[in-house]
CSV table of C-alpha atoms and ligand atoms in Angstrom, one decimal:
chain,number,residue,atom,x,y,z
A,28,MET,CA,-13.6,-14.1,15.4
A,29,GLN,CA,-16.0,-16.5,13.8
A,30,ASN,CA,-15.6,-20.3,13.9
A,31,PHE,CA,-13.6,-21.6,10.9
A,32,VAL,CA,-12.0,-24.6,9.3
A,33,PHE,CA,-8.6,-23.9,7.7
A,34,HIS,CA,-7.3,-26.8,5.6
A,35,ASN,CA,-5.0,-26.2,2.7
A,36,PRO,CA,-3.5,-29.5,1.4
A,37,THR,CA,-1.2,-28.1,-1.2
A,38,LYS,CA,2.5,-28.9,-0.6
A,39,ILE,CA,4.7,-25.9,-1.4
A,40,ILE,CA,8.3,-26.3,-2.5
A,41,PHE,CA,9.8,-22.8,-2.5
A,42,GLY,CA,13.2,-21.4,-3.6
A,43,LYS,CA,16.2,-21.6,-5.9
A,44,ASN,CA,16.9,-24.8,-8.0
A,45,THR,CA,13.6,-26.5,-7.0
A,46,ILE,CA,12.3,-27.1,-10.5
A,47,GLN,CA,14.0,-30.5,-10.7
A,48,SER,CA,11.6,-31.8,-8.1
A,49,ILE,CA,8.6,-31.5,-10.4
A,50,GLY,CA,9.2,-34.9,-12.1
A,51,GLU,CA,9.1,-36.9,-8.9
A,52,GLU,CA,6.2,-34.9,-7.4
A,53,THR,CA,4.1,-35.4,-10.6
A,54,VAL,CA,4.9,-39.1,-11.4
A,55,ALA,CA,3.9,-39.9,-7.8
A,56,TYR,CA,0.3,-39.7,-9.2
A,57,GLY,CA,0.9,-41.5,-12.5
A,58,GLU,CA,3.3,-41.8,-15.5
A,59,ARG,CA,0.8,-40.5,-18.1
A,60,VAL,CA,1.1,-36.7,-17.7
A,61,LEU,CA,-0.7,-33.9,-19.5
A,62,LEU,CA,1.7,-31.0,-19.6
A,63,VAL,CA,-0.2,-27.7,-19.8
A,64,TYR,CA,1.5,-24.3,-20.6
A,65,GLY,CA,1.0,-21.0,-22.2
A,66,SER,CA,2.0,-19.2,-25.4
A,67,GLY,CA,5.8,-19.6,-25.2
A,68,SER,CA,7.4,-17.7,-22.3
A,69,ILE,CA,8.6,-21.0,-20.7
A,70,LYS,CA,10.4,-21.9,-24.0
A,71,LYS,CA,12.0,-18.5,-24.2
A,72,ASN,CA,13.4,-18.6,-20.6
A,73,GLY,CA,14.5,-22.3,-20.7
A,74,LEU,CA,12.0,-23.5,-18.1
A,75,TYR,CA,10.3,-25.9,-20.6
A,76,GLU,CA,13.5,-27.9,-21.0
A,77,GLN,CA,14.1,-28.2,-17.3
A,78,VAL,CA,10.5,-29.4,-16.6
A,79,VAL,CA,10.5,-31.9,-19.5
A,80,GLN,CA,13.8,-33.3,-18.5
A,81,SER,CA,12.7,-33.7,-14.9
A,82,LEU,CA,9.5,-35.4,-15.9
A,83,GLU,CA,11.2,-37.8,-18.4
A,84,THR,CA,13.9,-38.6,-15.9
A,85,SER,CA,11.1,-39.7,-13.5
A,86,GLY,CA,9.6,-41.9,-16.2
A,87,ALA,CA,6.8,-39.7,-17.4
A,88,VAL,CA,5.0,-40.2,-20.7
A,89,ILE,CA,4.1,-36.6,-21.7
A,90,THR,CA,1.2,-35.3,-23.8
A,91,GLU,CA,1.4,-31.6,-24.4
A,92,HIS,CA,-1.4,-29.0,-24.3
A,93,PRO,CA,0.3,-25.6,-25.0
A,94,ASN,CA,-1.1,-22.2,-26.0
A,95,VAL,CA,-3.2,-21.4,-23.0
A,96,GLN,CA,-4.0,-17.7,-23.5
A,97,SER,CA,-4.1,-15.1,-20.8
A,98,ASN,CA,-7.7,-15.1,-19.5
A,99,PRO,CA,-8.1,-18.7,-20.6
A,100,LEU,CA,-10.9,-19.8,-22.9
A,101,LEU,CA,-13.6,-22.5,-22.6
A,102,SER,CA,-13.0,-23.8,-26.1
A,103,HIS,CA,-9.2,-24.4,-25.4
A,104,THR,CA,-10.1,-26.0,-22.1
A,105,ARG,CA,-12.5,-28.4,-23.8
A,106,GLU,CA,-9.7,-29.4,-26.3
A,107,GLY,CA,-7.4,-30.1,-23.3
A,108,ILE,CA,-10.1,-32.4,-21.7
A,109,GLN,CA,-10.4,-34.3,-25.0
A,110,LEU,CA,-6.6,-34.7,-25.2
A,111,ALA,CA,-6.4,-36.0,-21.6
A,112,LYS,CA,-9.2,-38.5,-22.2
A,113,GLN,CA,-7.8,-39.7,-25.4
A,114,ASN,CA,-4.3,-40.2,-23.8
A,115,ASN,CA,-5.6,-41.7,-20.6
A,116,CYS,CA,-3.8,-39.1,-18.6
A,117,GLN,CA,-3.5,-39.8,-14.9
A,118,VAL,CA,-2.1,-36.4,-13.7
A,119,ILE,CA,-1.9,-32.9,-15.0
A,120,CYS,CA,1.2,-30.7,-14.7
A,121,ALA,CA,0.7,-26.9,-15.2
A,122,VAL,CA,3.7,-24.6,-15.9
A,123,GLY,CA,2.7,-21.0,-16.0
A,124,GLY,CA,0.7,-18.2,-14.3
A,125,GLY,CA,-2.9,-18.2,-13.1
A,126,SER,CA,-4.3,-18.6,-16.6
A,127,VAL,CA,-2.4,-21.9,-17.2
A,128,ILE,CA,-3.1,-23.3,-13.7
A,129,ASP,CA,-6.8,-22.4,-13.8
A,130,GLU,CA,-7.2,-24.1,-17.2
A,131,ALA,CA,-5.4,-27.1,-15.9
A,132,LYS,CA,-7.7,-27.3,-12.9
A,133,ALA,CA,-10.7,-27.2,-15.2
A,134,ILE,CA,-9.2,-30.0,-17.3
A,135,CYS,CA,-8.6,-32.0,-14.1
A,136,ALA,CA,-12.3,-31.6,-13.2
A,137,GLY,CA,-13.7,-32.1,-16.7
A,138,THR,CA,-11.6,-35.2,-17.7
A,139,THR,CA,-13.3,-37.5,-15.2
A,140,VAL,CA,-16.9,-36.6,-16.1
A,141,GLU,CA,-19.2,-37.0,-19.2
A,142,HIS,CA,-20.9,-33.6,-18.9
A,143,ASP,CA,-19.6,-30.3,-20.2
A,144,VAL,CA,-17.0,-28.6,-17.9
A,145,TRP,CA,-18.9,-25.3,-18.0
A,146,LYS,CA,-21.6,-26.9,-15.8
A,147,PHE,CA,-19.2,-26.5,-12.9
A,148,PHE,CA,-19.0,-22.8,-13.4
A,149,THR,CA,-22.7,-22.2,-13.6
A,150,GLY,CA,-23.3,-24.2,-10.5
A,151,LYS,CA,-25.2,-27.0,-12.3
A,152,LYS,CA,-22.7,-29.7,-11.4
A,153,SER,CA,-20.2,-30.2,-8.5
A,154,VAL,CA,-16.7,-31.6,-8.8
A,155,LYS,CA,-16.4,-35.2,-7.6
A,156,ALA,CA,-13.1,-36.9,-8.5
A,157,PRO,CA,-10.8,-34.6,-10.4
A,158,LEU,CA,-7.4,-35.7,-11.7
A,159,PRO,CA,-4.5,-34.7,-9.5
A,160,LEU,CA,-2.6,-31.5,-10.4
A,161,THR,CA,1.0,-30.3,-9.9
A,162,THR,CA,2.2,-26.9,-10.8
A,163,VAL,CA,5.3,-24.8,-11.5
A,164,LEU,CA,4.3,-21.2,-10.9
A,165,THR,CA,5.9,-18.6,-13.2
A,166,LEU,CA,4.1,-15.3,-12.3
A,167,ALA,CA,3.2,-13.9,-8.9
A,168,ALA,CA,-0.5,-12.8,-8.9
A,169,SER,CA,-3.5,-15.1,-8.7
A,170,GLY,CA,-2.7,-17.4,-5.8
A,171,SER,CA,-4.1,-20.3,-8.0
A,172,GLU,CA,-0.9,-22.3,-7.1
A,173,MET,CA,-2.2,-22.8,-3.5
A,174,ASN,CA,-6.0,-22.4,-3.7
A,175,SER,CA,-9.1,-24.3,-5.0
A,176,GLY,CA,-10.3,-21.6,-7.5
A,177,MET,CA,-10.4,-21.4,-11.2
A,178,VAL,CA,-11.6,-18.8,-13.7
A,179,ILE,CA,-12.5,-19.5,-17.3
A,180,THR,CA,-14.0,-17.3,-20.1
A,181,ASN,CA,-16.9,-18.7,-22.0
A,182,GLU,CA,-16.4,-16.9,-25.3
A,183,GLU,CA,-19.8,-18.0,-26.6
A,184,THR,CA,-21.6,-16.1,-23.8
A,185,SER,CA,-18.9,-13.5,-23.0
A,186,GLN,CA,-19.0,-14.7,-19.4
A,187,LYS,CA,-15.8,-15.0,-17.3
A,188,PHE,CA,-16.8,-17.1,-14.3
A,189,GLY,CA,-14.8,-18.2,-11.3
A,190,PHE,CA,-15.5,-21.4,-9.4
A,191,ALA,CA,-13.9,-23.0,-6.4
A,192,ASN,CA,-14.0,-26.6,-4.9
A,193,LYS,CA,-11.7,-28.0,-2.2
A,194,LEU,CA,-10.8,-30.9,-4.4
A,195,LEU,CA,-9.1,-28.6,-6.9
A,196,HIS,CA,-6.2,-27.6,-4.7
A,197,PRO,CA,-2.9,-28.5,-6.5
A,198,LYS,CA,-1.1,-31.5,-4.8
A,199,THR,CA,2.3,-29.8,-5.1
A,200,SER,CA,3.3,-26.4,-6.3
A,201,ILE,CA,6.9,-25.5,-7.1
A,202,LEU,CA,7.7,-21.8,-6.5
A,203,ASP,CA,11.2,-20.8,-7.7
A,204,PRO,CA,11.3,-17.0,-7.7
A,205,ALA,CA,14.1,-17.1,-10.3
A,206,VAL,CA,11.6,-18.2,-13.1
A,207,THR,CA,9.6,-15.0,-12.5
A,208,CYS,CA,12.5,-12.8,-13.3
A,209,THR,CA,11.5,-12.8,-17.0
A,210,VAL,CA,8.1,-11.4,-16.2
A,211,PRO,CA,8.0,-7.9,-17.8
A,212,ALA,CA,7.3,-4.8,-15.8
A,213,ASP,CA,3.6,-4.4,-16.8
A,214,TYR,CA,2.6,-8.0,-15.9
A,215,THR,CA,4.7,-7.8,-12.7
A,216,ALA,CA,2.6,-4.7,-11.7
A,217,TYR,CA,-0.7,-6.3,-12.7
A,218,GLY,CA,0.2,-9.3,-10.6
A,219,ALA,CA,1.0,-7.2,-7.5
A,220,VAL,CA,-2.3,-5.3,-8.0
A,221,ASP,CA,-4.1,-8.6,-8.1
A,222,ALA,CA,-2.6,-9.8,-4.8
A,223,VAL,CA,-3.5,-6.5,-3.2
A,224,ALA,CA,-7.1,-6.8,-4.6
A,225,HIS,CA,-7.5,-10.3,-3.1
A,226,VAL,CA,-6.7,-8.9,0.4
A,227,LEU,CA,-8.9,-5.8,-0.1
A,228,GLU,CA,-11.9,-7.9,-1.0
A,229,PHE,CA,-11.9,-9.6,2.4
A,230,TYR,CA,-10.7,-6.6,4.3
A,231,PHE,CA,-13.7,-4.5,3.1
A,232,THR,CA,-16.5,-7.1,2.8
A,233,SER,CA,-16.1,-8.8,6.2
A,234,THR,CA,-18.8,-7.6,8.6
A,235,GLU,CA,-17.0,-9.2,11.6
A,236,PRO,CA,-16.6,-6.2,14.0
A,237,TYR,CA,-13.2,-7.0,15.6
A,238,THR,CA,-10.5,-8.9,13.7
A,239,PRO,CA,-7.1,-7.7,14.9
A,240,VAL,CA,-5.2,-10.9,13.8
A,241,GLN,CA,-6.6,-10.9,10.3
A,242,ASP,CA,-6.4,-7.1,9.9
A,243,ARG,CA,-2.7,-6.9,10.7
A,244,LEU,CA,-2.0,-9.9,8.5
A,245,MET,CA,-3.9,-8.3,5.6
A,246,GLU,CA,-2.4,-4.9,6.1
A,247,GLY,CA,1.0,-6.5,6.2
A,248,LEU,CA,0.4,-8.4,2.9
A,249,ILE,CA,-0.8,-5.2,1.2
A,250,ILE,CA,2.3,-3.3,2.3
A,251,ASN,CA,4.6,-6.2,1.3
A,252,ALA,CA,2.9,-6.5,-2.2
A,253,MET,CA,3.5,-2.8,-2.9
A,254,GLU,CA,7.0,-2.6,-1.5
A,255,SER,CA,8.3,-5.8,-3.1
A,256,CYS,CA,6.7,-4.7,-6.4
A,257,ASN,CA,8.4,-1.3,-6.2
A,258,ARG,CA,11.7,-3.1,-5.6
A,259,VAL,CA,11.2,-5.5,-8.6
A,260,LEU,CA,10.4,-2.6,-10.9
A,261,LYS,CA,13.7,-1.1,-10.0
A,262,ARG,CA,15.5,-4.3,-11.1
A,263,LEU,CA,13.5,-7.0,-12.7
A,264,ASP,CA,16.0,-9.7,-11.8
A,265,ASP,CA,16.1,-8.8,-8.1
A,266,TYR,CA,15.8,-12.4,-6.7
A,267,GLN,CA,14.9,-11.3,-3.1
A,268,ALA,CA,12.3,-8.9,-4.2
A,269,ARG,CA,10.8,-11.5,-6.6
A,270,ALA,CA,10.7,-14.0,-3.7
A,271,ASP,CA,8.9,-11.6,-1.4
A,272,LEU,CA,6.4,-10.7,-4.1
A,273,MET,CA,5.8,-14.4,-4.9
A,274,TRP,CA,5.2,-15.6,-1.4
A,275,THR,CA,3.0,-12.5,-0.7
A,276,ALA,CA,0.8,-13.3,-3.7
A,277,THR,CA,0.4,-16.9,-2.6
A,278,LEU,CA,-0.5,-16.0,1.0
A,279,ALA,CA,-3.0,-13.4,-0.3
A,280,LEU,CA,-5.5,-16.0,-1.6
A,281,ASN,CA,-4.8,-19.4,0.0
A,282,GLY,CA,-7.6,-19.1,2.6
A,283,LEU,CA,-5.4,-17.8,5.4
A,284,THR,CA,-6.6,-14.2,5.3
A,285,GLY,CA,-10.3,-15.2,5.3
A,286,ALA,CA,-10.2,-17.6,8.3
A,287,GLY,CA,-12.4,-16.2,11.1
A,288,LEU,CA,-13.9,-13.3,9.0
A,289,GLY,CA,-17.2,-15.1,8.4
A,290,LYS,CA,-19.0,-14.3,5.1
A,291,VAL,CA,-16.8,-12.3,2.6
A,292,GLY,CA,-17.3,-11.4,-1.0
A,293,PHE,CA,-15.5,-10.6,-4.3
A,294,PRO,CA,-17.4,-7.5,-5.6
A,295,MET,CA,-14.4,-6.0,-7.3
A,296,HIS,CA,-13.6,-9.3,-9.1
A,297,MET,CA,-17.3,-9.7,-10.0
A,298,ILE,CA,-17.1,-6.5,-11.9
A,299,GLU,CA,-13.5,-7.0,-13.3
A,300,HIS,CA,-14.4,-10.3,-14.8
A,301,SER,CA,-16.9,-8.6,-17.1
A,302,LEU,CA,-14.2,-6.2,-18.2
A,303,SER,CA,-11.8,-9.0,-19.2
A,304,ALA,CA,-14.6,-11.1,-20.7
A,305,PHE,CA,-15.6,-8.2,-23.0
A,306,TYR,CA,-12.3,-6.5,-23.6
A,307,ASN,CA,-9.7,-9.2,-22.7
A,308,VAL,CA,-7.8,-6.8,-20.5
A,309,PRO,CA,-5.2,-8.2,-18.1
A,310,HIS,CA,-6.9,-9.1,-14.9
A,311,GLY,CA,-4.8,-6.9,-12.7
A,312,ALA,CA,-5.3,-3.9,-15.1
A,313,GLY,CA,-9.0,-4.4,-15.0
A,314,LEU,CA,-8.9,-4.5,-11.2
A,315,SER,CA,-6.9,-1.2,-10.7
A,316,ALA,CA,-9.5,0.4,-13.0
A,317,VAL,CA,-12.3,-0.7,-10.7
A,318,ILE,CA,-10.8,-0.6,-7.2
A,319,PRO,CA,-10.6,3.2,-6.7
A,320,GLY,CA,-14.2,3.8,-7.8
A,321,TRP,CA,-15.5,0.9,-5.7
A,322,MET,CA,-13.6,2.1,-2.7
A,323,ARG,CA,-14.8,5.8,-3.1
A,324,PHE,CA,-18.4,4.4,-3.3
A,325,HIS,CA,-18.0,2.5,0.0
A,326,ALA,CA,-15.6,4.8,1.9
A,327,GLN,CA,-18.5,7.2,2.4
A,328,LEU,CA,-20.6,4.4,3.9
A,329,HIS,CA,-17.9,2.9,6.1
A,330,PRO,CA,-15.4,5.7,7.0
A,331,LYS,CA,-14.2,4.0,10.1
A,332,ARG,CA,-12.9,0.9,8.2
A,333,PHE,CA,-11.4,2.9,5.4
A,334,SER,CA,-9.7,5.3,7.7
A,335,GLN,CA,-8.1,2.4,9.6
A,336,PHE,CA,-6.9,1.2,6.2
A,337,GLY,CA,-5.4,4.6,5.4
A,338,GLU,CA,-3.7,4.9,8.7
A,339,ARG,CA,-2.3,1.4,8.9
A,340,VAL,CA,-1.2,1.1,5.2
A,341,PHE,CA,-0.3,4.7,4.3
A,342,ASP,CA,0.3,6.2,7.8
A,343,ILE,CA,-2.4,8.8,7.2
A,344,ARG,CA,-3.2,10.4,10.6
A,345,GLU,CA,-4.3,14.0,9.7
A,346,GLY,CA,-7.9,15.1,9.2
A,347,SER,CA,-11.4,13.8,10.1
A,348,GLU,CA,-12.3,10.1,9.8
A,349,GLU,CA,-14.0,10.8,6.4
A,350,GLU,CA,-10.9,12.7,5.2
A,351,ARG,CA,-8.5,10.0,6.2
A,352,ALA,CA,-10.8,7.4,4.6
A,353,GLU,CA,-10.8,9.3,1.3
A,354,LYS,CA,-7.0,10.0,1.5
A,355,GLY,CA,-6.4,6.3,1.8
A,356,VAL,CA,-8.2,5.6,-1.4
A,357,GLU,CA,-6.3,8.3,-3.2
A,358,GLU,CA,-3.0,7.0,-1.9
A,359,LEU,CA,-3.7,3.5,-3.2
A,360,SER,CA,-4.9,4.9,-6.6
A,361,ALA,CA,-1.6,6.9,-6.7
A,362,TRP,CA,0.4,3.7,-6.2
A,363,PHE,CA,-1.5,2.0,-9.1
A,364,SER,CA,-0.5,5.0,-11.3
A,365,LYS,CA,3.1,4.8,-10.0
A,366,VAL,CA,3.4,1.2,-11.2
A,367,ASN,CA,1.6,2.1,-14.5
A,368,SER,CA,-1.6,0.1,-13.8
A,369,PRO,CA,-4.7,1.9,-15.2
A,370,THR,CA,-7.0,3.6,-12.7
A,371,SER,CA,-10.2,4.2,-14.7
A,372,LEU,CA,-12.4,2.7,-17.4
A,373,THR,CA,-11.3,5.6,-19.6
A,374,ALA,CA,-7.7,4.6,-19.2
A,375,LEU,CA,-8.7,1.2,-20.6
A,376,GLN,CA,-10.6,2.9,-23.4
A,377,ILE,CA,-13.9,1.4,-22.2
A,378,PRO,CA,-16.7,3.8,-23.2
A,379,GLU,CA,-19.2,5.1,-20.6
A,380,ASN,CA,-22.1,4.0,-22.7
A,381,ASP,CA,-21.0,0.4,-22.3
A,382,ILE,CA,-21.6,0.5,-18.5
A,383,PRO,CA,-25.2,-0.9,-18.7
A,384,ARG,CA,-24.0,-4.0,-20.7
A,385,ILE,CA,-21.0,-4.5,-18.3
A,386,ALA,CA,-23.3,-4.2,-15.2
A,387,GLU,CA,-25.8,-6.8,-16.6
A,388,ASN,CA,-22.9,-9.2,-17.4
A,389,ALA,CA,-21.4,-8.7,-13.9
A,390,LEU,CA,-24.8,-9.4,-12.3
A,391,THR,CA,-25.0,-12.9,-13.9
A,392,LEU,CA,-21.8,-13.8,-12.1
A,393,GLY,CA,-23.0,-12.1,-8.9
A,394,LYS,CA,-26.0,-14.4,-8.9
A,395,VAL,CA,-23.9,-17.5,-9.3
A,396,TRP,CA,-21.7,-16.2,-6.4
A,397,ARG,CA,-24.8,-15.4,-4.4
A,398,MET,CA,-23.8,-11.8,-3.9
A,399,THR,CA,-27.3,-10.7,-2.9
A,400,ASP,CA,-26.2,-7.2,-1.8
A,401,TYR,CA,-25.5,-6.3,-5.4
A,402,ASP,CA,-28.3,-5.4,-7.9
A,403,LEU,CA,-28.0,-3.8,-11.3
A,404,GLY,CA,-28.4,-0.3,-10.0
A,405,LYS,CA,-25.7,-0.7,-7.4
A,406,ILE,CA,-23.2,-2.2,-9.9
A,407,GLU,CA,-23.9,0.6,-12.4
A,408,ALA,CA,-23.5,3.2,-9.7
A,409,VAL,CA,-20.1,1.7,-8.7
A,410,LEU,CA,-19.1,1.6,-12.4
A,411,ARG,CA,-20.0,5.2,-12.9
A,412,ASN,CA,-17.5,5.9,-10.1
A,413,CYS,CA,-14.8,4.2,-12.2
A,414,ILE,CA,-15.1,6.2,-15.5
B,24,NZQ,O1,1.4,-17.6,-21.8
B,24,NZQ,P1,2.8,-17.3,-21.5
B,24,NZQ,O2,3.7,-17.3,-22.7
B,24,NZQ,O3,3.3,-18.0,-20.4
B,24,NZQ,O4,2.9,-15.7,-21.1
B,24,NZQ,C1,2.3,-15.2,-19.9
B,24,NZQ,C2,1.1,-14.3,-20.2
B,24,NZQ,O5,1.2,-13.6,-21.5
B,24,NZQ,C3,3.2,-14.2,-19.3
B,24,NZQ,N1,4.1,-14.9,-18.3
B,24,NZQ,C4,3.8,-15.7,-17.3
B,24,NZQ,N2,4.9,-16.1,-16.7
B,24,NZQ,C5,6.0,-15.5,-17.3
B,24,NZQ,C6,5.5,-14.7,-18.4
B,24,NZQ,N3,6.3,-14.0,-19.2
B,24,NZQ,C7,7.6,-14.1,-18.9
B,24,NZQ,N4,8.2,-14.8,-17.9
B,24,NZQ,C8,7.4,-15.5,-17.1
B,24,NZQ,N5,7.9,-16.2,-16.1
B,24,NZQ,O6,2.4,-13.3,-18.5
B,24,NZQ,C9,1.2,-13.2,-19.2
B,24,NZQ,C10,0.1,-13.3,-18.1
B,24,NZQ,O7,0.0,-14.6,-17.6
B,24,NZQ,P2,-1.3,-15.0,-16.8
B,24,NZQ,O8,-1.2,-16.5,-16.4
B,24,NZQ,O9,-2.5,-14.7,-17.6
B,24,NZQ,O10,-1.3,-14.1,-15.6
B,24,NZQ,P3,-1.9,-14.3,-14.1
B,24,NZQ,O11,-1.0,-15.2,-13.3
B,24,NZQ,O12,-2.2,-12.9,-13.6
B,24,NZQ,O13,-3.3,-15.0,-14.3
B,24,NZQ,C11,-4.4,-14.3,-14.7
B,24,NZQ,C12,-5.6,-15.3,-14.7
B,24,NZQ,O14,-5.8,-15.8,-13.3
B,24,NZQ,C13,-7.2,-15.6,-13.0
B,24,NZQ,C14,-7.5,-14.3,-13.8
B,24,NZQ,O15,-8.9,-14.1,-13.9
B,24,NZQ,C15,-6.9,-14.6,-15.1
B,24,NZQ,O16,-7.7,-15.4,-15.9
B,24,NZQ,N6,-7.4,-15.5,-11.6
B,24,NZQ,C16,-7.4,-16.7,-10.9
B,24,NZQ,C17,-7.6,-16.8,-9.5
B,24,NZQ,C18,-7.7,-18.1,-8.8
B,24,NZQ,N7,-7.5,-19.2,-9.4
B,24,NZQ,O17,-7.9,-18.1,-7.6
B,24,NZQ,C19,-7.9,-15.6,-8.7
B,24,NZQ,C20,-7.6,-14.4,-9.4
B,24,NZQ,O18,-8.4,-13.4,-8.8
B,24,NZQ,C21,-7.8,-14.3,-10.9
B,24,NZQ,O19,-9.2,-14.2,-11.2
B,25,ZN,ZN1,-7.7,-11.6,-8.8
C-alpha cells in the first residue's frame, strides 16, 4: 500500500425526508443563493417545491439558473456565471444529477475570477476561492455529490473535459433515495454502469502489486452496483434498492477506492468523453460501449488481474488464467446487455470510419490528464476493439 492523504470534507445527509435540511445547510453560507437545476424532472416529481420552500423558510433570496442539459455545455455555464455575478450570489445550490452538480461547480469556480472558466479545464488556471456549493442529488451515477471533479463540454471545440480541485467538494450533499425513484430504467442503468466504471478504472490502472483492502472494497462496490441496479429495474420505486445503488455510486468516486493505490488513470473515461462530446450520448451508455473493448485489449496483457476480477466478481473458477480473464470480460459485457446499456460503437450508431477523429479528440484530453501511456495508435487500437 502506498502512502496517501484521504480527506473528503463533504457532509452527507442521507435518507428519507432529508430534503427539508437543504435550506439551513445552504443559507449557512449566505442568503443570496443561485439555484441550479436541469430540464424539468424536479418540477415533475415535486422536488422543486420542497427545495424552494426550505430555502425560503431559511431566508434565502433565490436566483434561478434552470435548463442544465445532460452533458452540460460551456455556453450555459458561462450564462450561469454572469447571473451569479450580477446577483451577487454567495452560495450555489444544485438540485439534480452529475450534469447539474458539475455545471454548478464550474459556476462556483468561475464566479470569483475575471478569466474564462474554460481555462480551468485546459489547465491554464487553477481554482483559488470558489463559491460554496450545496447539493440535492437526484440520480445515482457520477459521484459528483461527494467529489471534487467536474466535466463540461466546450461545444465550440467539441471537447468534453474533466477537471478536479480539492476546493470544489460540495459543503453538504443531501441524498434522499426516494427522489431517485422517478429516474427511468435507461438512466438508472447508465448510472449503475458509470459507478462500475469508476471502480474499474482504478482496479485496472493501479500498478501497486498487492492491495487486498482496496481490491475487496472495489469488488464489493461493483457487485453492489450490479445487484442493486437489477433490483431497481424490477421495481423502479424499490426504496431499499435505490438507497443501496445511491450510496454505492457515491462511494465509487469519492476518493476512498483510490487511497493507497498510487498513480491511477481514467482511460475509459478519456475515450468516452469524446463519444459524448461528438454524439451527446449518455455518459454511462458511452462507457458500456467502450469498457468491453478496452478490457479485451488489456486482459491479454494482464491476465492475472483480469482473472482475479472474473473470479471475485462473477465466481469464474474454470479454465486457464487467460480463459478466466476473458470470461470475466464477457460476463460484464453480458450484464451491460441485460440492463440494456449498449456494448459497442455500432450499437451507438457510431461509424467505424469516425475512429481516427474520436481518437485524436480523446488524445487532447489524455494530454491534459497527463496519460502518457496513451498515444494515438493505442487509442485507435482500443477503439477498434469496441466496434
Ligand atoms: O435535467 P433533468 O430534467 O433533471 O433530467 C435528467 C437528465 O435528463 C434526468 N434525471 C435526473 N434526476 C432525475 C431525472 N429524471 C427523473 N427523476 C430524477 N430524479 O436524468 C437525465 C440524466 O441526468 P444527468 O445529470 O446528465 O446524469 P448523470 O448523473 O449520469 O450525470 C452525467 C454527467 O456527469 C459527468 C458526465 O460526464 C456527465 O456529463 N460525470 C461527472 C463526474 C464527476 N463530477 O466526478 C464523473 C463521471 O465520470 C462523469 O464524467
Ligand atoms: Zn463516469
